[in-house]
GROMACS .gro file of C-alpha atoms in nm:
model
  355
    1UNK     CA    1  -3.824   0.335   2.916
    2UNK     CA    2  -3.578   0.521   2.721
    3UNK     CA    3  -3.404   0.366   2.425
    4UNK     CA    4  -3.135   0.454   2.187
    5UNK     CA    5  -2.818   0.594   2.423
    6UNK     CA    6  -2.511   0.462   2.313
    7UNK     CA    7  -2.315   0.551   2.647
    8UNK     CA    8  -2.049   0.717   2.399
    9UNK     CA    9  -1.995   0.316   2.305
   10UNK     CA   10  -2.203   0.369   1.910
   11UNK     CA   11  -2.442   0.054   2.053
   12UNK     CA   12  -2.762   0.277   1.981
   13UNK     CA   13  -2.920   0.152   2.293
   14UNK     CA   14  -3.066   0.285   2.595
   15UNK     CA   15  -3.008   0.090   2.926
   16UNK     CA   16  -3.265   0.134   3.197
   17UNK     CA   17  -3.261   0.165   3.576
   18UNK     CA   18  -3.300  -0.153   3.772
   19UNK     CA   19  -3.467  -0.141   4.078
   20UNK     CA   20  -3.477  -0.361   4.385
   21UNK     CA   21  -3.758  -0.134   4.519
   22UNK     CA   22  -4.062  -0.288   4.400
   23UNK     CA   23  -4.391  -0.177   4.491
   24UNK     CA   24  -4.700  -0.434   4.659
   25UNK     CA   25  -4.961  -0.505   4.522
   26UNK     CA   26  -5.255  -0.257   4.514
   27UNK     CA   27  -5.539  -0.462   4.589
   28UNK     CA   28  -5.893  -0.356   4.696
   29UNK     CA   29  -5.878  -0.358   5.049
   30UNK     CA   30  -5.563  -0.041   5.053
   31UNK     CA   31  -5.608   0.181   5.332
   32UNK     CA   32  -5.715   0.537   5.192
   33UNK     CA   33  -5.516   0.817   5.215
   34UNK     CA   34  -5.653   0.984   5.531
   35UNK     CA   35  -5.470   0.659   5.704
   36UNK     CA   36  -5.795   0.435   5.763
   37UNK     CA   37  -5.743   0.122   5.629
   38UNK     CA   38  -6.069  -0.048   5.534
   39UNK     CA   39  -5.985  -0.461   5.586
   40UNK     CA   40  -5.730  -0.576   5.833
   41UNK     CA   41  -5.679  -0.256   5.956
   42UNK     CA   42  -5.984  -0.109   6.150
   43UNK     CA   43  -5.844   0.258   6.107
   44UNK     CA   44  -5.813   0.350   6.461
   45UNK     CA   45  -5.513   0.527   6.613
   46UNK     CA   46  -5.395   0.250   6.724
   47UNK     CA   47  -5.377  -0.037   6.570
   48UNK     CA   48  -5.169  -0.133   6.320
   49UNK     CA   49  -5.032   0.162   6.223
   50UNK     CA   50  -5.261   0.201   5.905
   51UNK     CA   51  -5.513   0.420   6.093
   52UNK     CA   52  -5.327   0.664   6.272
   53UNK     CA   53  -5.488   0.954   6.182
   54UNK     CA   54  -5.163   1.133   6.047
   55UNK     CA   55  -5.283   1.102   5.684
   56UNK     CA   56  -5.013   0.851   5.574
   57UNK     CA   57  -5.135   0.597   5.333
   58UNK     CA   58  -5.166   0.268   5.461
   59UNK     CA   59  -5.208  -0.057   5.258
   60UNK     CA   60  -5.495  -0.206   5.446
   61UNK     CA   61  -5.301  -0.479   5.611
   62UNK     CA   62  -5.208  -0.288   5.926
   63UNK     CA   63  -4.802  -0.288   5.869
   64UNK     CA   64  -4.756   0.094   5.759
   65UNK     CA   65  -4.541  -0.056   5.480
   66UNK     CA   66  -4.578   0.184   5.177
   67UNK     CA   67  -4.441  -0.028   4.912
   68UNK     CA   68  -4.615  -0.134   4.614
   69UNK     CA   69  -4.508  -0.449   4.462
   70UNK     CA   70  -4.589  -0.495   4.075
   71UNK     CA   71  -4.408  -0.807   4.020
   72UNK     CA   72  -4.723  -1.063   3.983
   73UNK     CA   73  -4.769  -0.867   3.673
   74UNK     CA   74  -4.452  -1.004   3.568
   75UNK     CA   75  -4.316  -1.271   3.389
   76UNK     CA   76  -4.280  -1.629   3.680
   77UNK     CA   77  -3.914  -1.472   3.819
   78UNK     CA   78  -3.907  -1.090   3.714
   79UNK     CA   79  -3.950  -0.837   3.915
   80UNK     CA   80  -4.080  -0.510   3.874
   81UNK     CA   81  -3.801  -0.211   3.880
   82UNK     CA   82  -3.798   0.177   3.854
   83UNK     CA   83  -3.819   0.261   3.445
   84UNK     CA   84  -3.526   0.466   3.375
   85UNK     CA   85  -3.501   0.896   3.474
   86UNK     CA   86  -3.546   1.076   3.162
   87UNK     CA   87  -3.187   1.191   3.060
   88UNK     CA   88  -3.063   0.823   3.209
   89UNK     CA   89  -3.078   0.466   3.052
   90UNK     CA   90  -3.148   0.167   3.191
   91UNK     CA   91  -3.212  -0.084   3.376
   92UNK     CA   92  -2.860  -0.206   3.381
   93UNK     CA   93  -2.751  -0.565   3.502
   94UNK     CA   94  -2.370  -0.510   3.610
   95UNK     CA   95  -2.071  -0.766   3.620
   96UNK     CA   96  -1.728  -0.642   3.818
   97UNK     CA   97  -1.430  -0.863   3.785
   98UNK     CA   98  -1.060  -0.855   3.789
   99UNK     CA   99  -0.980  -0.770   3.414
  100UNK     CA  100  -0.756  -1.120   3.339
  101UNK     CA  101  -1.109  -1.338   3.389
  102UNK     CA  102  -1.354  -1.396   3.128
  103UNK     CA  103  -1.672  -1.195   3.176
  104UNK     CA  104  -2.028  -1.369   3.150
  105UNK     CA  105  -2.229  -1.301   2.800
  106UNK     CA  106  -2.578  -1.098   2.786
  107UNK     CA  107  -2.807  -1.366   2.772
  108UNK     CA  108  -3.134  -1.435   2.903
  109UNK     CA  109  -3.352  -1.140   2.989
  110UNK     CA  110  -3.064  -0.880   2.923
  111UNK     CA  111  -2.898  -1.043   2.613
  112UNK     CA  112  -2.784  -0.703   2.487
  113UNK     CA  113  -2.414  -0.554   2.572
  114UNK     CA  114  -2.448  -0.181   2.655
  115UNK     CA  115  -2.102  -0.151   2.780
  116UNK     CA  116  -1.730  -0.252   2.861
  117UNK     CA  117  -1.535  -0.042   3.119
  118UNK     CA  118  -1.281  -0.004   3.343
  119UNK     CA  119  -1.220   0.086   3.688
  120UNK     CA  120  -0.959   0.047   4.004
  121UNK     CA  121  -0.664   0.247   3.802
  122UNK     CA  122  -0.329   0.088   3.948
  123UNK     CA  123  -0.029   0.279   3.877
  124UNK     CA  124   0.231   0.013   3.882
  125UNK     CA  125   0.474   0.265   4.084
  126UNK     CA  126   0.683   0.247   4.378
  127UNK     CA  127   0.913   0.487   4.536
  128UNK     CA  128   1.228   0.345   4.359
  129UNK     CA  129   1.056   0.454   4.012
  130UNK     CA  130   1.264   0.631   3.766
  131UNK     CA  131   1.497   0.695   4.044
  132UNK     CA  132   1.841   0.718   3.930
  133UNK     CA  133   2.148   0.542   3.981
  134UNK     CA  134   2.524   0.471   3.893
  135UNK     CA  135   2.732   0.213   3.768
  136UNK     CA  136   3.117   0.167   3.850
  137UNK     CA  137   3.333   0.408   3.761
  138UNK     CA  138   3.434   0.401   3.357
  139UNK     CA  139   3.687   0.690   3.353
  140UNK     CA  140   3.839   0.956   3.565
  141UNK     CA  141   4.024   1.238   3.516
  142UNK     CA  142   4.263   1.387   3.768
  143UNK     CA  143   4.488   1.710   3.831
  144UNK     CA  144   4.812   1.754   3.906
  145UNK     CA  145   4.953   1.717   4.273
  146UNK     CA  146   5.186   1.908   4.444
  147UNK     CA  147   5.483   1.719   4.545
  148UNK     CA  148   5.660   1.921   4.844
  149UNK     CA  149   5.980   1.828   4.979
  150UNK     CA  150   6.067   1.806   5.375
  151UNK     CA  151   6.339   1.799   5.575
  152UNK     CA  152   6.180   1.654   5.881
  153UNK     CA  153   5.999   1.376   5.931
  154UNK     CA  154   5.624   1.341   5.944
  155UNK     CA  155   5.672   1.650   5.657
  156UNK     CA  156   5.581   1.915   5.903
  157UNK     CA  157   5.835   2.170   5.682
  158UNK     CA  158   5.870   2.231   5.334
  159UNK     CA  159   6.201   2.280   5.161
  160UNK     CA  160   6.101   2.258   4.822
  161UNK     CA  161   5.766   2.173   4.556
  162UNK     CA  162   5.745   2.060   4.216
  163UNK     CA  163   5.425   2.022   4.033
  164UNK     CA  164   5.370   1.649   3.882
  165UNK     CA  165   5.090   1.594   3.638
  166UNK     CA  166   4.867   1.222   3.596
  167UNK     CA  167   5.118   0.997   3.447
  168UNK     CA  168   5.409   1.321   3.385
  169UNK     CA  169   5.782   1.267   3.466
  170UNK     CA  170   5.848   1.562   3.649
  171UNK     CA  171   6.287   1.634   3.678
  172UNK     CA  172   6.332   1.787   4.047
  173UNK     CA  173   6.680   1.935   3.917
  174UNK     CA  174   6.930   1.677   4.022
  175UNK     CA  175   6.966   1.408   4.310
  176UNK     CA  176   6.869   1.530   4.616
  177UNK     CA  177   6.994   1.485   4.926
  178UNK     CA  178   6.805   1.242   5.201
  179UNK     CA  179   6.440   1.430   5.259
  180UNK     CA  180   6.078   1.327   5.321
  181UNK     CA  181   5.819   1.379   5.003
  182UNK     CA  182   5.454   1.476   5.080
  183UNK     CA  183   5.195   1.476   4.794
  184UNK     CA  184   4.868   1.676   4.823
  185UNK     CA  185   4.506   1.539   4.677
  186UNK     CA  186   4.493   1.640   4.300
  187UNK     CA  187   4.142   1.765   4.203
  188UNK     CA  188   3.913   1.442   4.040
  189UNK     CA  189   3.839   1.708   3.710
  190UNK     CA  190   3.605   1.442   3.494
  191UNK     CA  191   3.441   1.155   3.610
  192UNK     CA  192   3.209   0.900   3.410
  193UNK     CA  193   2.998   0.652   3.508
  194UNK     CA  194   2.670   0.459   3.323
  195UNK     CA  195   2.319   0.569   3.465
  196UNK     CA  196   2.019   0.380   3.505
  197UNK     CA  197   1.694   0.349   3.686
  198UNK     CA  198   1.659   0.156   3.976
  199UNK     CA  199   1.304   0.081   3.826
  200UNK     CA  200   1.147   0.140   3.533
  201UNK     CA  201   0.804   0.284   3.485
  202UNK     CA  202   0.520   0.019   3.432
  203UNK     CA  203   0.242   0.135   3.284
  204UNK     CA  204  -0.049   0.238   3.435
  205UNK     CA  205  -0.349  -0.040   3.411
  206UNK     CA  206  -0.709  -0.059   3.489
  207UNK     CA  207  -0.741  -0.393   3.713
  208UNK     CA  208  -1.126  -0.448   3.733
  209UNK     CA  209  -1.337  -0.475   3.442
  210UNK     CA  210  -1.711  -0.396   3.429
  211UNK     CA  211  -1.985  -0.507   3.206
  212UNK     CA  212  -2.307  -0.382   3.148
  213UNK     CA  213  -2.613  -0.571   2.998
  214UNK     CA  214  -2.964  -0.453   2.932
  215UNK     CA  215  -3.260  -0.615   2.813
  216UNK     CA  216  -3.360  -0.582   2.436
  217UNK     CA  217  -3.535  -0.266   2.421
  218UNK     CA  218  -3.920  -0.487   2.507
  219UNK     CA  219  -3.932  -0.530   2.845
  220UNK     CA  220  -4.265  -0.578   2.942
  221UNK     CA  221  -4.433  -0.223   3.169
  222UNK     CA  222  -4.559  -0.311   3.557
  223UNK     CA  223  -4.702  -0.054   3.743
  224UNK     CA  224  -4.726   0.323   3.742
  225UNK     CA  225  -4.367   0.357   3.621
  226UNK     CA  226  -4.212   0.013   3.613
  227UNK     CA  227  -4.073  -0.225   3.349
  228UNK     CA  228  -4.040  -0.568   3.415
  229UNK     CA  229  -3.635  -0.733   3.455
  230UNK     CA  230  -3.466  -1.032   3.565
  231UNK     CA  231  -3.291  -1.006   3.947
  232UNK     CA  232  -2.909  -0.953   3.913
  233UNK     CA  233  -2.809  -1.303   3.999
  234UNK     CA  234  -2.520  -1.410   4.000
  235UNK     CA  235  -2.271  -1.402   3.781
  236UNK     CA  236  -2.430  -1.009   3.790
  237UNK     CA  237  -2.273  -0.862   4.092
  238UNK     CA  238  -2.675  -0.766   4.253
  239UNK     CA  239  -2.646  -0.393   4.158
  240UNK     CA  240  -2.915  -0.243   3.916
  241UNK     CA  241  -2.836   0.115   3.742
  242UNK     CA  242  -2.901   0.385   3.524
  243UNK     CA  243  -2.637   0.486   3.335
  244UNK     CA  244  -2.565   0.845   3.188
  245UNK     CA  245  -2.215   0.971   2.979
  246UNK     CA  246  -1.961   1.237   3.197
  247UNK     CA  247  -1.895   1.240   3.535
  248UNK     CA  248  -2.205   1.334   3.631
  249UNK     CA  249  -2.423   1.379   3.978
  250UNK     CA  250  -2.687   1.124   4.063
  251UNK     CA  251  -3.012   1.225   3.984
  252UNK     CA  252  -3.158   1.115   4.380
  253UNK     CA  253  -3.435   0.912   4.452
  254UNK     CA  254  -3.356   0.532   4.454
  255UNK     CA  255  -3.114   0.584   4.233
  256UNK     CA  256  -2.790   0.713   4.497
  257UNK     CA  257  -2.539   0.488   4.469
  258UNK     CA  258  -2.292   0.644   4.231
  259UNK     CA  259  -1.981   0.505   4.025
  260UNK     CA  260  -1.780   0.634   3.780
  261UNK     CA  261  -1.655   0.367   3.501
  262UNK     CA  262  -1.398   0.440   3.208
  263UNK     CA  263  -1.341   0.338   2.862
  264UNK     CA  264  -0.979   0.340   2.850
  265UNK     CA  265  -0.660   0.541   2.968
  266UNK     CA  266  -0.407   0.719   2.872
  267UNK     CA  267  -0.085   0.711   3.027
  268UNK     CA  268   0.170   1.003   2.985
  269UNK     CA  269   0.431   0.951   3.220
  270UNK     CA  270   0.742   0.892   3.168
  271UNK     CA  271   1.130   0.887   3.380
  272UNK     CA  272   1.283   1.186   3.362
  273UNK     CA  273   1.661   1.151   3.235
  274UNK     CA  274   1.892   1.054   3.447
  275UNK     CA  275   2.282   1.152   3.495
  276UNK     CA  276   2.557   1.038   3.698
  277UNK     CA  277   2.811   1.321   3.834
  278UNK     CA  278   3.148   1.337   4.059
  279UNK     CA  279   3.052   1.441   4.386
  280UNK     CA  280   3.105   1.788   4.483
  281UNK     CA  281   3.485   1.899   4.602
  282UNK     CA  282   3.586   1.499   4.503
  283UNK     CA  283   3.979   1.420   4.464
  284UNK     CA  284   4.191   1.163   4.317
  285UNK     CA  285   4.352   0.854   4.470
  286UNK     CA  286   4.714   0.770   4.338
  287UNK     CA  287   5.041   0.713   4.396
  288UNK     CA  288   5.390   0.948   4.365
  289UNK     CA  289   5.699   0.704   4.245
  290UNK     CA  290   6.013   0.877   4.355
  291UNK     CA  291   6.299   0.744   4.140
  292UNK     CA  292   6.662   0.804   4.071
  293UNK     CA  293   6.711   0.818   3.682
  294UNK     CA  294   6.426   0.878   3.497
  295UNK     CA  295   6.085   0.794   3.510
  296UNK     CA  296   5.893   0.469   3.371
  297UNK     CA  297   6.097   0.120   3.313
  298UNK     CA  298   6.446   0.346   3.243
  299UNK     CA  299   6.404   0.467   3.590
  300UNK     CA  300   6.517   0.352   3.919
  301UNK     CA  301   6.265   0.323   4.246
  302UNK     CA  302   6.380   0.439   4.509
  303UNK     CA  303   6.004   0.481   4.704
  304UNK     CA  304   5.658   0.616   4.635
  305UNK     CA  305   5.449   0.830   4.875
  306UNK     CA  306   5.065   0.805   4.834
  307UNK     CA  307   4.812   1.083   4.780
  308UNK     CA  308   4.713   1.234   5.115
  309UNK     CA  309   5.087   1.059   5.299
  310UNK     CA  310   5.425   1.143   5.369
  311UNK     CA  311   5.690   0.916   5.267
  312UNK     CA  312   5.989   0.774   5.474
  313UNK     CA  313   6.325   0.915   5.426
  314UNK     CA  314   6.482   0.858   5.081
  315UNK     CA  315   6.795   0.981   4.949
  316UNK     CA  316   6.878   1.065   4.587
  317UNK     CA  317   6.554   1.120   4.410
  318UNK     CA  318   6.634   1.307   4.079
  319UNK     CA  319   6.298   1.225   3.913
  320UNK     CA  320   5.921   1.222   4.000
  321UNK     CA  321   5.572   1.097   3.822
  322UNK     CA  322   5.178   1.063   3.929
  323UNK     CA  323   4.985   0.798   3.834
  324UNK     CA  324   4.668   0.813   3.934
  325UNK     CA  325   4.465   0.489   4.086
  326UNK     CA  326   4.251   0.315   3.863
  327UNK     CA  327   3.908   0.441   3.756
  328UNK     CA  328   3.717   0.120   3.967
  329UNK     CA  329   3.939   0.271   4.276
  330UNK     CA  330   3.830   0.647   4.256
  331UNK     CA  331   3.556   0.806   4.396
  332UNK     CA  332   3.209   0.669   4.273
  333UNK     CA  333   2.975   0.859   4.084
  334UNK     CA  334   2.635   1.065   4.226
  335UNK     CA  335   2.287   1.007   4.070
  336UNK     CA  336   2.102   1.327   3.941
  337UNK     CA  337   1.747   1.356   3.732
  338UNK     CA  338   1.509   1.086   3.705
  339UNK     CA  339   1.170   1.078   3.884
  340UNK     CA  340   0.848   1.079   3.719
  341UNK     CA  341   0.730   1.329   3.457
  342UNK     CA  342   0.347   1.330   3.366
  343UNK     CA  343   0.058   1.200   3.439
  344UNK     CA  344  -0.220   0.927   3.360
  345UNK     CA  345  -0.595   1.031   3.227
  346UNK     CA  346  -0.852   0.800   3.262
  347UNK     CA  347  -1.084   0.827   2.930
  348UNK     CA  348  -1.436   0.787   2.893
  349UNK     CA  349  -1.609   0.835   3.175
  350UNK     CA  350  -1.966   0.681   3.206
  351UNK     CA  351  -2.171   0.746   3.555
  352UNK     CA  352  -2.352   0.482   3.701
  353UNK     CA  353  -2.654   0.571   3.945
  354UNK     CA  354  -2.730   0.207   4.131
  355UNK     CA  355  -2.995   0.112   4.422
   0.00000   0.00000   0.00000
């Protein structure tokens, strides 16, 4: 029995290996070690198994079963385990539970807390994490168009151009005379629009919780190497360990069962920034107002061709001005960035050798 590791916890402790392998009794009538056992087993090749001849020990009763049980030297319901490995503490009575329940106390024959950890690390992620997207469309800024002039229908000719900017009153020199007006797609130069995840990042968790319990240091010695414990009952989850800080190997034997438990985390992810963009190539929506004296309320409307059409005939149209659709009618915005940036460290690491 080793005492005083503190599992990296400062609990100046040592927890020892519990073992269900427990050893039977070595009583007078054991076979010897040639095989021949010297009571129920007559030591023959034949019968029973404990006097086969091939030199493995038998325990006198005929079974060939090679354990030896060291529990009647213990206390009326303790068994007899496996003392801890040197370089290892134990035995170790675990509880595993979903961290939101109350875990049992130490009491009993392991009244003293060796350890609190952590295992199962959830990530609280989902493929819509950090990603990015847009809002509606707060403001857009457009180019000029190119107003051309035709003299046939369907505007398959151009007689004339003019160059109208957002919300300009372009002067076309003078009525004209009965024409068709076509007006190209301006350019869509700024566009803004709010970003925002479609998820945020929750943060990484632990979701099981483990606790360790030992006895207090005087458990009472059985056997060639044993120490006397109580069976891991319930609300113990039936495992005994030895327990040694790092991520470490198992050290074999009965002990092969390996976990690795945690202290804590640390979680350094985060979203990456996020941006909202015009698409690539985008254009503006509007409307060209063809009028006959001036632009705005001084102005007369005579028609209006959109962005992209060709108007009907109209006669007379001395003035011209763009105004662009509003910003909730243009083009919508195009997530960029986001995703997630770091990663999460699980702290503390204790290794836990079980039977």
């Amino acid at each position: 029995m080793r005492l005083g590791l503190g599992l990296g916890l400062g609990l100046g402790m040592s927890a020892l290996i519990f073992s269900t392998a427990c050893f039977e009794d070595v009583k007078d009538d054991v076979g010897g070690a040639d095989g021949s056992g010297t009571t129920s087993g007559d030591g023959d090749s034949g019968d029973g198994d404990s006097g086969d001849g091939d030199g493995d020990p038998g325990d006198g009763d005929g079974d060939g079963d090679t354990a030896n049980d060291d529990s009647d030297m213990c206390e009326p319901g303790d068994i007899c385990v496996d003392d801890a490995i040197a370089g290892w503490d134990g035995p170790l009575v675990i509880f595993s539970g979903p961290v939101d329940v109350t875990p049992p106390a130490c009491q009993g024959g392991v009244p003293v807390k060796v350890a609190e950890l952590f295992t199962e690390l959830e990530m609280g992620q989902s493929p819509q994490t950090c990603a990015c997207e847009c809002g509606g469309v707060n403001s857009a800024t457009c180019g000029a168009v190119t107003l051309r002039q035709s003299k046939q229908q369907a505007c398959f000719t151009t007689a004339d151009t003019w160059m109208v900017g957002p919300d300009d009153c372009a002067d076309l020199g003078g009525a004209q005379g009965e024409a068709y007006y076509a007006v190209n797609e301006p350019d869509l130069l700024e566009l803004s629009c709010d970003a925002s995840y479609a998820q945020e990042l929750v943060p990484a968790a632990h979701g099981v919780q483990i606790l360790a319990c030992s006895t207090d240091g005087g458990a009472q010695q059985c056997g060639a190497n044993g120490v006397c414990m109580p069976p891991a009952d319930a609300p113990f989850d039936g495992r005994v360990c030895i327990a040694a800080e790092g991520d470490v190997q198992c050290p074999g034997g009965s002990y092969s069962d390996r976990y690795v438990y945690y202290t804590g985390l640390d979680d350094g992810r985060s979203c990456g920034a996020c941006a909202c963009d015009k698409p690539p190539n985008a254009t503006c929506s509007g409307d060209v107002r063809l009028m006959g004296q001036g632009c705005g309320i001084q102005g007369f409307l005579l028609g209006s061709v959109e962005v992209g059409g060709c108007s009907a005939s109209v006669s007379n149209v001395g003035y011209a001005d763009f105004a662009p659709a509003s910003p909730d009618d243009q083009v919508g915005c195009i997530p960029s960035g986001g995703g997630v940036d770091g990663e999460v460290e699980e702290l503390g690491a204790t290794t836990f050798c079980c039977q």
